[in-house]
Amino acid sequence: MQVTFHLPKVLASLAGSAQVQARGATLQEAVEELTVRFPRLAGRLTGPTGEPHEYLLFYLNDEDIRFLEGFDTPLRDGDEITVVSAVAGG
Amino acid sequence: MSSHVSHRRGVHPLFHSSDAACVGPQPGGPANTSLRPLTCSACGTLHPPAPTAVCPECLGPLEPSYPPDRPLPSTTALSRRPASLWRYLEWLPFEEEPQLSRNTGFTPLIEAPILAAALGVRRAWIKNDALCFPSLSFKDRVVATAINAARQLGLDTVGCASTGNLANAVAAHAAREGLSAWIFVPHDLEGGKLVATAVFGAKMVRVRGTYDDVNRLCSQVADHFGWGIVNVNLRAYYAEGSKTMAWEIAEQLGWRFPDAVVAPMAGGSLVTRLAKGFREVKEAGFTGDPLPRLYGAQAAGCAPIVEALHRGDGRIRPTIPRTLAKSLAIGSPADGAQAVRALRESGGWAAAVDDLALVGGIQLLARTTGIFTETAGGVTVAAALALARQGHLKLTDEVVLCITGHGLKTVEAVRSGLEEAPLIAPRLQEVEALITTT
Ligand SMILES: Cc1ncc(COP(=O)(O)O)c(C=O)c1O
Ligand SMILES: [Zn+2]
């Protein structure tokens, strides 16, 4: 599946752009594929055991992935993944 | 002036040019900032003042950094300063006294003996932030610090994602300081909150979705437009405003601590900062009392922080809010995990109350203290009652309840439960008739 990531400013510079394409059957795979292509993102999207980074929130289209299956959520072609800092709001 | 020069001008003297490069002041600002630098609370790296709340190294939250050897005032010196939150300047993220939003804070602390009896505690006080200026909620505190940060960083537009009170506060502070404001709120906010934002001339946008959807949008807005979104990219400065409530409680009690403090939770920032404020008062040597036990209050229809504490794992499970207490309706609280930790470490606890109980809480406060609070205050009073019944608040305790917003903002929450006033002709007999029937 081909999907689009929208990255926060603090990560965009590491990927060269705020919008990047990636491939994967699940969110986990897409995140892994992204970090292979942009090694400076390694450890900045995921935590020590490959889980979503504790200071980030991931949305698949408009849904917080914690309401779905987290990184195991299957992807469809054209999905939009928005990544934002968890240190915001309130 | 070349961009090179303008980049240098705002750099804090603490920083060498290589440090400055890692965050870098935004183009156009900051000029002559007195803002304190930022430290990452996760990895400890130091960064110059900037409209960013996130560590570029590890994505952790940035916090203002206070030199431990800075000169500190005595309690006598503090007592002579003007009655606003700025009297605690040495614990706020500015090296010099800022010029905007001068009259915020130092709200009344009022003893409430009838409420104490109802709770079954020794003494009770209301920290009455329903009278915080200019917009009648504790959010004036966080906006007072954030708007000064915005000005000093050279930003001319501020904004927020809000459950209502923050919208009122940003719109009011921005209006009187001549800044533009973009306010983003969930589509279903109470009429009072909408009017009390729009009246200030702010650009208000209703977003289809919950607060958490609004919040995500505002993270993108802050990145994209470079505005000072007070609770997003100015959050490091914003959050410090909350802790002045703890400082005021300690000073107004005569430099001592109560046994327990009960406060409402949405994003979890207030309780976390109350803990920080009380800790600072103690570290300053202004009291030898043990730190107060902190108790958090949420509505049962949106209680991710209470549930994480009660479950024991401290991990926030996001929730879709369903409650009358719209000001507390944050399903994915940014400071949720820190709030759980702060409550637990203080020896306190938390309670969630349903909508009926929160309406009862508004009425109980009104009828025992003469204070009219909004839904968040109703949640706080009802949670205090629940915590007292469960034995968390004790007969020997001195308790402070943080009442954080004014009741006229959410009249619809109580209106339906109140008896309708009888309608009569202007005749004495009709009053006599009323007296005999009641
Ligand atoms: C009146 C009132 N009290 C308390 C809170 C909770 O504050 P925090 O998000 O810091 O937990 C809010 C938040 O919007 C509020 O409007
Ligand atoms: Zn860091």
XYZ file of N, CA and C in Angstrom, chain B residues 193-438:
738
model
N -19.567 30.521 26.171
C -18.129 30.463 25.841
C -17.877 31.044 24.448
N -18.820 30.803 23.541
C -18.662 31.332 22.177
C -18.780 32.853 22.189
N -19.819 33.357 22.880
C -20.031 34.808 22.926
C -18.850 35.493 23.607
N -18.388 34.901 24.713
C -17.300 35.514 25.489
C -15.940 35.361 24.810
N -15.928 34.797 23.623
C -14.726 34.800 22.783
C -14.914 35.801 21.642
N -16.048 35.650 20.952
C -16.297 36.462 19.752
C -16.358 37.951 20.072
N -16.840 38.287 21.273
C -17.023 39.703 21.611
C -15.709 40.481 21.545
N -14.592 39.794 21.740
C -13.300 40.492 21.744
C -12.749 40.713 20.334
N -13.491 40.243 19.344
C -13.054 40.477 17.970
C -12.059 39.451 17.462
N -11.903 38.361 18.215
C -10.977 37.316 17.772
C -11.567 36.564 16.580
N -10.693 35.988 15.770
C -11.148 35.104 14.698
C -11.399 33.737 15.338
N -12.664 33.381 15.481
C -12.986 32.100 16.122
C -13.445 31.099 15.075
N -12.909 29.876 15.154
C -13.239 28.841 14.183
C -13.782 27.641 14.934
N -14.984 27.169 14.536
C -15.539 25.957 15.140
C -15.136 24.763 14.275
N -14.639 23.741 14.914
C -14.122 22.594 14.177
C -15.049 21.400 14.412
N -15.461 20.765 13.331
C -16.285 19.566 13.469
C -15.436 18.483 14.114
N -15.792 18.096 15.337
C -15.005 17.073 16.021
C -14.887 17.388 17.498
N -14.085 16.576 18.188
C -13.871 16.768 19.624
C -12.694 17.718 19.829
N -12.457 18.068 21.101
C -11.288 18.892 21.412
C -10.014 18.246 20.860
N -9.935 16.933 20.939
C -8.699 16.269 20.507
C -8.454 16.435 19.009
N -9.540 16.503 18.245
C -9.397 16.814 16.812
C -8.905 18.253 16.625
N -9.460 19.149 17.428
C -9.065 20.556 17.357
C -7.572 20.685 17.679
N -7.164 19.941 18.686
C -5.788 20.012 19.154
C -4.795 19.540 18.086
N -5.148 18.460 17.432
C -4.285 17.949 16.351
C -4.165 18.989 15.242
N -5.311 19.586 14.886
C -5.291 20.620 13.847
C -4.368 21.775 14.265
N -4.451 22.158 15.547
C -3.658 23.307 15.993
C -2.161 23.007 16.004
N -1.783 21.751 16.218
C -0.365 21.395 16.096
C 0.105 21.671 14.678
N -0.745 21.331 13.705
C -0.375 21.557 12.308
C -0.400 23.045 11.966
N -1.379 23.754 12.543
C -1.481 25.200 12.313
C -0.227 25.909 12.831
N 0.213 25.523 14.033
C 1.401 26.165 14.626
C 2.617 25.945 13.729
N 2.785 24.713 13.256
C 3.907 24.404 12.360
C 3.808 25.184 11.059
N 2.601 25.239 10.514
C 2.419 25.744 9.161
C 2.461 27.261 9.080
N 1.793 27.947 10.040
C 1.674 29.401 9.945
C 2.646 30.128 10.867
N 3.283 29.400 11.787
C 4.247 30.049 12.669
C 3.614 30.985 13.684
N 2.304 30.864 13.938
C 1.668 31.688 14.960
C 2.067 31.182 16.346
N 1.813 31.997 17.344
C 2.049 31.567 18.722
C 0.808 30.904 19.276
N 0.694 29.613 19.066
C -0.451 28.876 19.620
C -0.094 28.589 21.082
N -0.818 29.239 21.992
C -0.337 29.300 23.377
C -0.130 27.921 23.997
N -1.042 26.982 23.703
C -0.895 25.661 24.335
C -0.239 24.634 23.404
N 0.365 25.117 22.320
C 1.111 24.207 21.441
C 2.581 24.657 21.435
N 2.942 25.593 20.576
C 4.369 25.941 20.496
C 4.838 26.919 21.581
N 3.880 27.544 22.316
C 4.285 28.392 23.446
C 4.055 27.678 24.781
N 3.837 26.381 24.707
C 3.393 25.632 25.883
C 4.389 25.666 27.048
N 5.677 25.738 26.740
C 6.672 25.756 27.814
C 6.470 26.985 28.700
N 6.101 28.116 28.077
C 5.887 29.363 28.833
C 4.489 29.397 29.430
N 3.543 28.906 28.659
C 2.126 28.840 29.055
C 1.955 28.054 30.354
N 2.499 26.857 30.385
C 2.227 25.945 31.505
C 2.703 26.512 32.842
N 3.762 27.312 32.819
C 4.278 27.861 34.076
C 3.289 28.798 34.757
N 2.376 29.380 33.982
C 1.377 30.273 34.583
C 0.517 29.580 35.628
N 0.201 28.304 35.401
C -0.691 27.562 36.311
C -0.156 27.454 37.722
N 1.154 27.340 37.844
C 1.695 27.022 39.170
C 1.570 28.183 40.143
N 1.279 29.396 39.612
C 1.115 30.537 40.516
C -0.071 30.331 41.456
N -1.001 29.464 41.064
C -2.130 29.174 41.961
C -1.621 28.523 43.255
N -0.639 27.654 43.137
C -0.059 27.011 44.326
C 0.668 28.043 45.189
N 1.441 28.912 44.537
C 2.157 29.964 45.274
C 1.193 30.841 46.063
N 0.086 31.221 45.399
C -0.883 32.095 46.067
C -1.539 31.393 47.250
N -1.893 30.130 47.082
C -2.527 29.383 48.180
C -1.600 29.387 49.392
N -0.326 29.074 49.167
C 0.630 29.019 50.285
C 0.767 30.392 50.946
N 0.897 31.436 50.135
C 1.069 32.777 50.720
C -0.189 33.232 51.443
N -1.360 32.998 50.823
C -2.606 33.472 51.427
C -2.965 32.721 52.709
N -2.426 31.533 52.885
C -2.624 30.810 54.153
C -1.592 31.248 55.197
N -0.748 32.201 54.855
C 0.285 32.652 55.788
C 1.537 31.791 55.689
N 1.951 31.516 54.459
C 3.112 30.673 54.180
C 3.032 29.347 54.919
N 1.939 28.660 54.628
C 1.836 27.266 55.053
C 1.024 26.513 54.001
N 1.046 25.185 54.112
C 0.316 24.366 53.148
C -0.945 23.802 53.793
N -2.021 23.647 53.011
C -3.151 22.859 53.506
C -2.749 21.378 53.503
N -3.602 20.517 54.077
C -3.308 19.080 54.004
C -3.595 18.537 52.614
N -4.637 19.093 51.983
C -5.076 18.536 50.700
C -5.580 19.641 49.783
N -5.383 19.444 48.489
C -5.880 20.374 47.466
C -6.626 19.545 46.421
N -7.828 20.002 46.058
C -8.618 19.315 45.031
C -8.710 20.235 43.814
N -8.400 19.701 42.631
C -8.406 20.535 41.413
C -8.935 19.728 40.234
N -9.582 20.421 39.290
C -10.097 19.740 38.099
C -8.976 19.424 37.102
N -9.218 18.420 36.280
C -8.208 18.001 35.291
C -8.853 17.878 33.907
N -8.184 18.456 32.921
C -8.560 18.242 31.516
C -7.329 17.675 30.828
N -6.388 18.562 30.438
C -5.116 18.085 29.894
C -4.174 17.585 30.985
N -4.480 17.913 32.231
C -3.653 17.458 33.358
C -2.533 18.422 33.717
N -2.504 19.576 33.038
C -1.422 20.519 33.279
C -1.557 21.187 34.654
N -2.764 21.616 35.009
C -2.945 22.335 36.270
C -2.460 21.525 37.476
N -2.897 20.284 37.615
C -2.467 19.520 38.815
C -0.957 19.278 38.806
N -0.416 19.060 37.610
C 1.028 18.841 37.509
C 1.783 20.087 37.973
N 1.268 21.264 37.558
C 1.924 22.522 37.917
C 1.643 22.929 39.355
N 0.502 22.527 39.914
C 0.281 22.774 41.346
C 1.371 22.051 42.138
N 1.647 20.821 41.743
C 2.696 20.044 42.429
C 4.028 20.775 42.323
N 4.337 21.284 41.129
C 5.606 21.998 40.930
C 5.655 23.260 41.784
N 4.547 24.020 41.804
C 4.494 25.257 42.576
C 4.705 25.007 44.069
N 4.004 24.028 44.616
C 4.165 23.729 46.050
C 5.606 23.295 46.358
N 6.164 22.513 45.437
C 7.555 22.074 45.612
C 8.499 23.282 45.645
N 8.258 24.240 44.755
C 9.108 25.435 44.713
C 8.997 26.263 46.001
N 7.775 26.389 46.517
C 7.576 27.146 47.759
C 8.401 26.509 48.873
N 8.378 25.194 48.905
C 9.121 24.470 49.942
C 10.626 24.622 49.737
N 11.057 24.484 48.474
C 12.492 24.619 48.174
C 13.005 26.022 48.483
N 12.128 27.025 48.362
C 12.524 28.405 48.683
C 12.650 28.592 50.192
N 12.216 27.603 50.949
C 12.322 27.675 52.405
C 11.224 28.522 53.037
N 10.118 28.749 52.318
C 9.056 29.616 52.833
C 8.122 28.890 53.794
N 8.177 27.578 53.825
C 7.426 26.808 54.820
C 8.123 25.472 55.027
N 7.963 24.942 56.229
C 8.503 23.611 56.509
C 7.417 22.551 56.491
N 6.188 22.965 56.112
C 5.067 22.015 56.118
C 5.294 20.875 55.123
N 4.723 19.709 55.405
C 4.748 18.656 54.379
C 3.930 19.088 53.162
N 4.345 18.656 51.967
C 3.627 19.017 50.735
C 2.185 18.527 50.815
N 1.250 19.303 50.271
C -0.149 18.870 50.326
C -0.401 17.623 49.482
N -1.391 16.842 49.885
C -1.866 15.751 49.033
C -2.724 16.374 47.937
N -2.476 15.958 46.698
C -3.219 16.527 45.567
C -4.265 15.540 45.074
N -5.471 16.056 44.840
C -6.580 15.231 44.368
C -7.103 15.791 43.055
N -7.246 14.932 42.060
C -7.709 15.365 40.739
C -9.171 15.010 40.537
N -9.883 15.884 39.799
C -11.314 15.683 39.547
C -11.595 15.689 38.053
N -12.359 14.701 37.599
C -12.821 14.683 36.205
C -14.288 14.273 36.164
N -14.917 14.549 35.028
C -16.283 14.077 34.818
C -16.224 12.618 34.370
N -17.180 11.809 34.847
C -17.163 10.379 34.523
C -17.203 10.141 33.008
N -17.830 11.047 32.267
C -17.910 10.893 30.813
C -16.628 11.228 30.079
N -15.606 11.633 30.819
C -14.302 11.906 30.212
C -13.261 11.893 31.326
N -12.839 10.694 31.705
C -11.982 10.570 32.886
C -10.723 9.743 32.626
N -10.013 10.006 31.521
C -8.855 9.153 31.220
C -7.749 9.218 32.283
N -7.626 10.354 32.962
C -6.551 10.466 33.965
C -6.960 9.710 35.242
N -8.204 9.918 35.669
C -8.696 9.213 36.862
C -8.607 7.698 36.637
N -9.035 7.255 35.453
C -9.033 5.816 35.169
C -7.611 5.246 35.161
N -6.658 5.992 34.604
C -5.267 5.511 34.579
C -4.719 5.385 35.998
N -5.098 6.326 36.871
C -4.648 6.266 38.269
C -5.315 5.086 38.983
N -6.620 4.927 38.785
C -7.353 3.856 39.467
C -6.908 2.472 38.981
N -6.628 2.344 37.688
C -6.154 1.055 37.157
C -4.777 0.703 37.702
N -3.970 1.746 37.937
C -2.662 1.501 38.539
C -1.511 1.466 37.562
N -1.806 1.359 36.254
C -0.688 1.300 35.307
C -0.219 2.696 34.887
N -1.025 3.717 35.185
C -0.625 5.085 34.871
C -0.588 5.385 33.387
N -1.044 4.455 32.566
C -1.023 4.679 31.100
C -2.361 5.248 30.653
N -2.296 6.313 29.885
C -3.523 6.975 29.448
C -4.137 6.200 28.290
N -5.417 5.803 28.471
C -6.174 5.264 27.339
C -7.112 6.360 26.874
N -6.960 6.823 25.640
C -7.788 7.949 25.199
C -9.265 7.575 25.183
N -10.102 8.580 25.321
C -11.531 8.319 25.373
C -12.279 9.373 24.551
N -13.486 9.040 24.118
C -14.331 10.022 23.427
C -15.209 10.679 24.502
N -15.049 11.987 24.725
C -15.772 12.652 25.819
C -17.288 12.655 25.617
N -18.003 12.342 26.710
C -19.465 12.491 26.739
C -19.850 13.056 28.093
N -19.815 14.366 28.212
C -20.136 14.995 29.495
C -20.588 16.436 29.312
N -21.371 16.892 30.292
C -21.770 18.300 30.389
C -20.567 19.208 30.627
N -19.531 18.643 31.256
C -18.356 19.443 31.626
C -17.456 19.603 30.411
N -17.906 20.451 29.483
C -17.175 20.590 28.223
C -15.791 21.203 28.432
N -15.644 22.018 29.467
C -14.324 22.628 29.694
C -13.288 21.573 30.071
N -13.744 20.420 30.551
C -12.803 19.358 30.936
C -12.794 18.213 29.927
N -13.433 18.402 28.775
C -13.620 17.294 27.833
C -12.409 17.103 26.921
N -11.332 16.641 27.502
C -10.141 16.285 26.724
C -9.936 14.782 26.868
N -10.071 14.074 25.767
C -10.011 12.612 25.814
C -8.602 12.070 25.722
N -7.673 12.918 25.246
C -6.287 12.496 25.085
C -5.397 13.544 25.753
N -5.319 13.486 27.092
C -4.651 14.570 27.832
C -3.131 14.559 27.675
N -2.587 15.717 27.258
C -1.146 15.813 26.993
C -0.313 15.523 28.241
N -0.790 15.984 29.400
C -0.029 15.779 30.629
C -0.651 14.681 31.497
N -1.393 13.790 30.873
C -2.102 12.763 31.642
C -1.174 11.914 32.503
N -0.128 11.387 31.900
C 0.773 10.494 32.646
C 1.486 11.250 33.767
N 1.891 12.501 33.477
C 2.547 13.313 34.527
C 1.569 13.635 35.640
N 0.301 13.863 35.283
C -0.702 14.162 36.304
C -0.890 12.965 37.228
N -0.979 11.771 36.652
C -1.118 10.550 37.467
C 0.052 10.460 38.443
N 1.254 10.696 37.924
C 2.460 10.620 38.755
C 2.414 11.665 39.878
N 2.023 12.893 39.511
C 1.993 13.980 40.508
C 0.997 13.662 41.627
N -0.184 13.159 41.255
C -1.196 12.837 42.272
C -0.686 11.721 43.173
N -0.137 10.691 42.549
C 0.318 9.523 43.304
C 1.473 9.897 44.239
N 2.458 10.629 43.712
C 3.626 10.990 44.533
C 3.258 11.891 45.699
N 2.163 12.652 45.545
C 1.761 13.559 46.627
C 1.013 12.808 47.729
N 0.672 11.555 47.468
C -0.132 10.791 48.429
C -1.624 11.038 48.246
N -1.989 11.670 47.151
C -3.401 11.961 46.894
C -4.077 10.895 46.053
N -5.161 11.273 45.414
C -5.971 10.320 44.660
C -6.801 11.103 43.644
N -7.814 10.489 43.050
C -8.637 11.184 42.064
C -10.028 10.578 42.063
N -11.002 11.368 41.600
C -12.373 10.864 41.515
C -13.041 11.398 40.259
N -13.928 10.561 39.696
C -14.743 10.971 38.554
C -16.200 11.019 39.016
N -16.922 12.047 38.586
C -18.314 12.222 39.015
C -19.219 12.388 37.799
N -20.474 11.892 37.933
C -21.356 11.977 36.766
C -21.982 13.370 36.651
N -22.705 13.586 35.553
C -23.221 14.922 35.258
C -24.216 15.414 36.313
N -25.014 14.494 36.855
C -25.968 14.877 37.895
C -25.213 15.389 39.126
N -24.151 14.679 39.469
C -23.349 15.077 40.632
C -22.664 16.421 40.392
N -22.235 16.670 39.157
C -21.545 17.945 38.911
C -22.509 19.125 39.013
N -23.744 18.917 38.572
C -24.750 19.974 38.726
C -25.013 20.195 40.224
N -25.092 19.101 40.969
C -25.242 19.198 42.429
C -24.060 19.938 43.049
N -22.878 19.723 42.498
C -21.668 20.382 43.000
C -21.729 21.890 42.793
N -22.239 22.313 41.623
C -22.377 23.752 41.351
C -23.332 24.370 42.377
N -24.461 23.660 42.634
C -25.464 24.193 43.566
C -24.939 24.187 44.997
N -24.242 23.134 45.382
C -23.720 23.065 46.753
C -22.740 24.216 46.998
N -21.862 24.461 46.035
C -20.901 25.558 46.205
C -21.634 26.900 46.303
N -22.610 27.094 45.407
C -23.359 28.354 45.398
C -24.065 28.553 46.743
N -24.672 27.469 47.259
C -25.518 27.597 48.449
C -24.738 27.569 49.754
N -23.464 27.218 49.701
C -22.674 27.221 50.936
C -21.630 28.345 50.955
N -21.319 28.921 49.775
C -20.250 29.945 49.750
C -20.631 31.220 49.010
N -21.744 31.191 48.281
C -22.085 32.367 47.479
C -21.247 32.500 46.217
N -20.592 31.412 45.833
C -19.751 31.453 44.625
C -20.418 30.626 43.528
N -20.567 31.235 42.364
C -21.197 30.559 41.226
C -20.087 30.113 40.277
N -19.943 28.814 40.146
C -18.894 28.275 39.282
C -19.482 27.580 38.068
N -18.662 27.409 37.077
C -19.057 26.675 35.870
C -18.928 25.160 36.107
N -19.129 24.392 35.047
C -19.162 22.937 35.188
C -17.876 22.357 35.800
N -16.714 22.916 35.458
C -15.459 22.374 36.001
C -15.439 22.495 37.522
N -15.978 23.605 38.040
C -16.051 23.790 39.486
C -17.037 22.817 40.116
N -18.132 22.543 39.394
C -19.093 21.551 39.883
C -18.451 20.182 40.001
N -17.630 19.846 39.023
C -16.901 18.569 39.059
C -15.969 18.539 40.281
N -15.314 19.654 40.541
C -14.349 19.712 41.649
C -15.053 19.535 43.000
N -16.169 20.226 43.178
C -16.903 20.131 44.447
C -17.473 18.716 44.615
N -18.065 18.187 43.543
C -18.651 16.846 43.626
C -17.568 15.797 43.876
N -16.408 15.984 43.265
C -15.311 15.035 43.487
C -14.808 15.132 44.926
N -14.756 16.350 45.467
C -14.333 16.509 46.864
C -15.294 15.769 47.785
N -16.607 15.888 47.500
C -17.609 15.156 48.299
C -17.371 13.655 48.212
N -17.147 13.172 46.990
C -16.920 11.732 46.797
C -15.655 11.287 47.530
N -14.605 12.078 47.429
C -13.331 11.717 48.079
C -13.474 11.737 49.600
N -14.310 12.658 50.110
C -14.547 12.710 51.557
C -15.325 11.466 51.995
N -16.350 11.094 51.219
C -17.154 9.905 51.566
C -16.316 8.647 51.516
N -15.349 8.624 50.578
C -14.491 7.431 50.461
C -13.388 7.417 51.510
N -13.295 8.491 52.313
C -12.292 8.522 53.385
C -10.947 9.088 52.967
N -10.847 9.592 51.752
C -9.569 10.192 51.323
C -9.366 11.567 51.962
N -10.451 12.333 52.074
C -10.393 13.602 52.815
C -10.917 13.297 54.211
N -10.161 13.726 55.221
C -10.457 13.274 56.594
C -10.946 14.411 57.478
N -11.524 14.024 58.603
C -12.049 14.953 59.600
C -11.009 15.958 60.075
N -9.748 15.558 60.047
C -8.678 16.423 60.550
C -8.073 17.305 59.455
N -8.551 17.146 58.222
C -7.879 17.813 57.094
C -8.290 19.270 56.905
N -7.292 20.083 56.498
C -7.556 21.407 55.926
C -7.457 21.255 54.415
N -8.527 21.653 53.721
C -8.633 21.358 52.293
C -8.858 22.642 51.489
N -8.149 22.773 50.372
C -8.417 23.874 49.433
C -9.020 23.292 48.161
N -10.152 23.864 47.740
C -10.772 23.474 46.468
C -10.450 24.546 45.427
N -9.869 24.134 44.313
C -9.549 25.090 43.247
C -10.771 25.241 42.345
N -11.416 26.393 42.434
C -12.585 26.686 41.597
C -12.076 27.545 40.446
N -12.143 26.983 39.232
C -11.324 27.523 38.149
C -12.072 28.320 37.079
N -13.402 28.451 37.217
C -14.107 29.218 36.190
C -15.464 29.709 36.680
N -15.979 30.762 36.050
C -17.211 31.418 36.491
C -18.474 30.734 35.962
N -19.510 30.696 36.811
C -20.754 30.002 36.489
C -21.570 30.621 35.368
N -21.436 31.934 35.159
C -22.242 32.563 34.109
C -21.820 32.086 32.714
N -20.691 31.389 32.642
C -20.239 30.879 31.337
C -21.009 29.637 30.903
N -21.603 28.924 31.870
C -22.275 27.660 31.523
C -23.640 27.560 32.200
N -24.460 28.617 32.060
C -25.758 28.619 32.752
C -26.638 27.446 32.334
N -26.498 26.988 31.090
C -27.387 25.911 30.630
C -27.218 24.622 31.437
N -26.048 24.474 32.059
C -25.806 23.251 32.832
C -26.718 23.170 34.048
N -27.066 24.299 34.649
C -27.878 24.280 35.872
C -29.317 24.716 35.677
N -29.567 25.431 34.599
C -30.879 26.069 34.445
C -32.035 25.072 34.597
N -31.929 23.939 33.935
C -33.068 23.019 33.909
C -33.356 22.415 35.287
N -32.395 22.373 36.147
C -32.611 21.779 37.471
C -33.159 22.763 38.494
N -33.293 24.029 38.108
C -33.733 25.030 39.078
C -35.238 25.256 38.981
N -35.822 25.544 40.130
C -37.258 25.783 40.195
C -37.593 27.050 39.399
N -38.668 26.987 38.628
C -39.055 28.171 37.859
C -39.658 29.216 38.795
N -39.299 30.462 38.600
C -39.805 31.527 39.471
C -41.292 31.743 39.207
N -42.122 31.855 40.266
C -43.557 32.136 40.040
C -43.732 33.510 39.407
N -44.746 33.624 38.559
C -45.014 34.883 37.858
C -46.287 35.477 38.446
N -46.221 36.690 38.947
C -47.386 37.278 39.615
C -47.680 38.678 39.096
N -48.892 39.164 39.419
C -49.234 40.569 39.183
C -48.621 41.387 40.322
N -48.397 42.685 40.104
C -47.753 43.490 41.147
C -48.704 43.805 42.300
N -49.205 42.755 42.988
C -50.161 42.954 44.079
C -49.722 42.193 45.316
N -49.889 42.879 46.465
C -49.467 42.324 47.738
C -50.113 40.972 48.031
N -51.417 40.833 47.685
C -52.106 39.561 47.977
C -51.422 38.390 47.292
N -50.887 38.678 46.120
C -50.262 37.571 45.375
C -48.990 37.098 46.088
N -48.278 38.049 46.716
C -47.097 37.658 47.494
C -47.544 36.874 48.726
N -48.630 37.362 49.370
C -49.163 36.650 50.551
C -49.558 35.227 50.183
N -50.166 35.105 49.020
C -50.578 33.771 48.565
C -49.367 32.859 48.383
N -48.302 33.429 47.869
C -47.078 32.628 47.675
C -46.525 32.157 49.018
N -46.570 33.056 50.006
C -46.020 32.715 51.324
C -46.820 31.592 51.956
N -48.144 31.627 51.821
C -48.944 30.566 52.443
C -48.792 29.234 51.714
N -48.475 29.283 50.411
C -48.336 27.994 49.704
C -46.921 27.412 49.813
N -45.931 28.190 50.302
C -44.574 27.611 50.397
C -44.125 27.422 51.839
